[in-house]
């Protein structure tokens, strides 16, 4: 149904943003990683407010990405 497809699209978009952050971290490019993290956080928060993700799940995803970016030298 439509709702399911919408949620799936949003989750897919978030996976893409997450991969971008992880790729920037792996490449060691902190400036890009921080920019991508900001974009990813915004998308995850939007998904949370729309009820696609539970509040704790969204928080955990953002936390893990932030931790990876902050660990960079």
Coordinates of N, CA, C and O in Angstrom, one line a residue:
X1 N 0.8 -1.2 0.0 CA 0.0 0.0 0.0 C 0.9 1.3 0.0 O 2.1 1.2 0.1
X2 N 0.2 2.4 -0.1 CA 0.9 3.7 -0.3 C 1.8 4.0 0.9 O 2.9 4.5 0.8
X3 N 1.2 3.8 2.1 CA 1.9 4.2 3.3 C 3.2 3.4 3.5 O 4.3 3.9 3.8
X4 N 3.1 2.1 3.2 CA 4.2 1.2 3.2 C 5.3 1.6 2.2 O 6.5 1.7 2.6
X5 N 4.9 2.0 1.0 CA 5.9 2.4 0.0 C 6.6 3.7 0.4 O 7.8 3.9 0.2
X6 N 5.8 4.6 1.0 CA 6.4 5.9 1.5 C 7.4 5.7 2.6 O 8.5 6.2 2.5
X7 N 7.1 4.8 3.5 CA 8.0 4.5 4.6 C 9.3 3.9 4.1 O 10.4 4.2 4.5
X8 N 9.1 3.0 3.1 CA 10.2 2.3 2.5 C 11.1 3.2 1.8 O 12.4 3.1 1.9
X9 N 10.6 4.2 1.1 CA 11.4 5.2 0.4 C 12.2 6.0 1.4 O 13.3 6.3 1.1
X10 N 11.5 6.4 2.5 CA 12.2 7.2 3.5 C 13.4 6.5 4.1 O 14.5 7.0 4.3
X11 N 13.1 5.2 4.5 CA 14.2 4.3 5.1 C 15.3 4.2 4.1 O 16.5 4.2 4.5
X12 N 15.0 4.0 2.8 CA 16.0 3.8 1.8 C 16.9 5.1 1.7 O 18.1 5.0 1.6
X13 N 16.2 6.2 1.8 CA 16.9 7.5 1.7 C 17.9 7.7 2.9 O 19.0 8.1 2.7
X14 N 17.4 7.2 4.0 CA 18.3 7.4 5.2 C 19.5 6.4 5.1 O 20.6 6.8 5.5
X15 N 19.3 5.2 4.6 CA 20.4 4.3 4.4 C 21.5 4.9 3.5 O 22.7 4.8 3.7
X16 N 21.0 5.6 2.4 CA 21.9 6.3 1.5 C 22.7 7.4 2.2 O 23.9 7.5 2.1
X17 N 22.0 8.2 3.0 CA 22.7 9.3 3.8 C 23.7 8.6 4.8 O 24.8 9.2 4.9
X18 N 23.3 7.5 5.4 CA 24.2 6.9 6.4 C 25.5 6.4 5.6 O 26.6 6.5 6.2
X19 N 25.3 5.8 4.5 CA 26.4 5.3 3.7 C 27.4 6.4 3.3 O 28.6 6.2 3.3
X20 N 26.8 7.6 3.0 CA 27.6 8.7 2.6 C 28.5 9.2 3.8 O 29.7 9.5 3.6
X21 N 27.9 9.2 5.0 CA 28.7 9.6 6.2 C 29.8 8.5 6.4 O 31.0 8.9 6.7
X22 N 29.4 7.3 6.4 CA 30.4 6.2 6.6 C 31.6 6.2 5.6 O 32.7 6.0 5.9
X23 N 31.2 6.6 4.3 CA 32.2 6.6 3.3 C 33.2 7.8 3.5 O 34.4 7.7 3.4
X24 N 32.6 8.9 4.0 CA 33.5 10.1 4.3 C 34.4 9.8 5.5 O 35.6 10.2 5.5
X25 N 33.9 9.1 6.5 CA 34.7 8.7 7.6 C 35.8 7.7 7.2 O 37.0 7.9 7.6
X26 N 35.5 6.8 6.3 CA 36.5 5.8 5.8 C 37.5 6.5 5.0 O 38.7 6.1 5.1
X27 N 37.1 7.5 4.3 CA 38.1 8.3 3.5 C 38.9 9.3 4.3 O 39.9 9.8 3.8
X28 N 38.5 9.5 5.5 CA 39.2 10.4 6.5 C 39.0 11.8 6.2 O 39.8 12.7 6.6
X29 N 37.9 12.2 5.5 CA 37.6 13.6 5.2 C 36.6 14.1 6.2 O 35.4 13.9 6.1
X30 N 37.1 14.8 7.2 CA 36.3 15.2 8.3 C 35.3 16.3 8.0 O 34.1 16.2 8.4
X31 N 35.7 17.2 7.1 CA 34.8 18.3 6.7 C 33.5 17.7 6.0 O 32.4 18.1 6.3
X32 N 33.8 16.8 5.0 CA 32.7 16.2 4.3 C 31.9 15.4 5.3 O 30.6 15.4 5.2
X33 N 32.5 14.6 6.1 CA 31.8 13.8 7.1 C 30.8 14.6 8.0 O 29.7 14.2 8.2
X34 N 31.3 15.7 8.4 CA 30.5 16.6 9.3 C 29.3 17.2 8.5 O 28.2 17.2 9.0
X35 N 29.5 17.5 7.2 CA 28.4 18.0 6.4 C 27.4 17.0 6.1 O 26.2 17.2 6.2
X36 N 27.9 15.8 5.8 CA 27.0 14.6 5.6 C 26.2 14.2 6.8 O 25.0 13.9 6.8
X37 N 26.9 14.3 8.0 CA 26.3 14.0 9.2 C 25.1 14.9 9.5 O 24.0 14.5 9.9
X38 N 25.3 16.2 9.2 CA 24.2 17.2 9.5 C 23.0 16.9 8.6 O 21.9 16.9 9.1
X39 N 23.3 16.5 7.3 CA 22.2 16.2 6.4 C 21.5 14.9 6.9 O 20.2 14.9 6.9
X40 N 22.3 13.9 7.3 CA 21.7 12.7 7.7 C 20.8 12.9 9.0 O 19.7 12.3 9.0
X41 N 21.3 13.6 9.9 CA 20.6 13.9 11.1 C 19.3 14.5 10.9 O 18.2 14.1 11.5
X42 N 19.2 15.5 10.0 CA 18.0 16.2 9.6 C 17.0 15.2 9.0 O 15.8 15.2 9.4
X43 N 17.5 14.3 8.1 CA 16.6 13.3 7.5 C 16.0 12.3 8.5 O 14.9 12.0 8.5
X44 N 16.9 11.9 9.4 CA 16.5 10.9 10.4 C 15.5 11.5 11.4 O 14.5 10.9 11.7
X45 N 15.7 12.8 11.7 CA 14.7 13.5 12.6 C 13.4 13.7 11.9 O 12.3 13.5 12.5
X46 N 13.4 14.0 10.6 CA 12.2 14.1 9.8 C 11.4 12.8 9.8 O 10.2 12.7 10.0
X47 N 12.1 11.7 9.6 CA 11.5 10.3 9.6 C 10.9 10.0 10.9 O 9.8 9.4 11.0
X48 N 11.6 10.4 12.0 CA 11.1 10.2 13.3 C 9.8 10.9 13.6 O 8.8 10.4 14.1
X49 N 9.8 12.2 13.1 CA 8.6 13.0 13.4 C 7.4 12.5 12.5 O 6.2 12.7 12.9
X50 N 7.7 11.8 11.4 CA 6.6 11.3 10.6 C 6.2 9.9 11.1 O 5.3 9.3 10.5
X51 N 6.9 9.4 12.1 CA 6.5 8.1 12.6 C 7.1 6.9 11.9 O 6.7 5.7 12.1
X52 N 8.1 7.1 11.0 CA 8.7 6.0 10.3 C 9.6 5.3 11.3 O 9.7 4.0 11.2
X53 N 10.3 6.0 12.1 CA 11.2 5.4 13.1 C 10.7 5.8 14.5 O 10.2 6.9 14.7
X54 N 11.0 4.9 15.5 CA 10.7 5.2 16.9 C 11.8 6.2 17.3 O 12.9 6.3 16.8
X55 N 11.4 7.0 18.3 CA 12.3 8.1 18.8 C 13.7 7.5 19.2 O 14.7 8.1 18.9
X56 N 13.7 6.4 19.9 CA 14.9 5.8 20.4 C 15.8 5.3 19.2 O 17.0 5.4 19.2
X57 N 15.1 4.8 18.2 CA 15.8 4.3 17.0 C 16.5 5.4 16.3 O 17.7 5.3 15.9
X58 N 15.8 6.5 16.1 CA 16.3 7.7 15.4 C 17.5 8.2 16.2 O 18.6 8.5 15.7
X59 N 17.4 8.3 17.5 CA 18.4 8.8 18.4 C 19.7 7.9 18.3 O 20.8 8.4 18.3
X60 N 19.4 6.6 18.3 CA 20.6 5.7 18.3 C 21.3 5.8 16.9 O 22.5 5.8 16.9
X61 N 20.6 5.9 15.8 CA 21.2 6.1 14.5 C 22.1 7.3 14.5 O 23.2 7.3 14.0
X62 N 21.5 8.5 15.0 CA 22.3 9.7 14.9 C 23.5 9.6 15.9 O 24.6 10.1 15.5
X63 N 23.3 9.0 17.0 CA 24.4 8.9 18.0 C 25.6 8.1 17.4 O 26.7 8.4 17.5
X64 N 25.2 7.0 16.7 CA 26.3 6.1 16.2 C 27.1 6.9 15.1 O 28.3 6.7 15.0
X65 N 26.3 7.6 14.2 CA 27.0 8.4 13.2 C 27.9 9.5 13.8 O 29.0 9.7 13.4
X66 N 27.3 10.2 14.8 CA 28.1 11.3 15.4 C 29.4 10.7 16.1 O 30.4 11.3 16.0
X67 N 29.2 9.6 16.7 CA 30.4 8.9 17.4 C 31.5 8.6 16.4 O 32.7 8.9 16.6
X68 N 31.1 8.1 15.2 CA 32.1 7.8 14.2 C 32.8 9.0 13.7 O 34.0 9.1 13.5
X69 N 32.0 10.1 13.5 CA 32.6 11.4 13.0 C 33.5 12.0 14.0 O 34.6 12.5 13.7
X70 N 33.0 12.0 15.3 CA 33.8 12.6 16.3 C 35.1 11.9 16.6 O 36.1 12.4 17.2
X71 N 35.2 10.6 16.3 CA 36.4 9.8 16.5 C 37.5 10.1 15.6 O 38.6 9.8 15.8
X72 N 37.1 10.8 14.5 CA 38.1 11.1 13.5 C 39.2 12.1 14.0 O 38.8 13.0 14.8
X73 N 40.4 12.0 13.6 CA 41.4 12.9 14.1 C 41.3 14.3 13.6 O 40.8 14.5 12.5

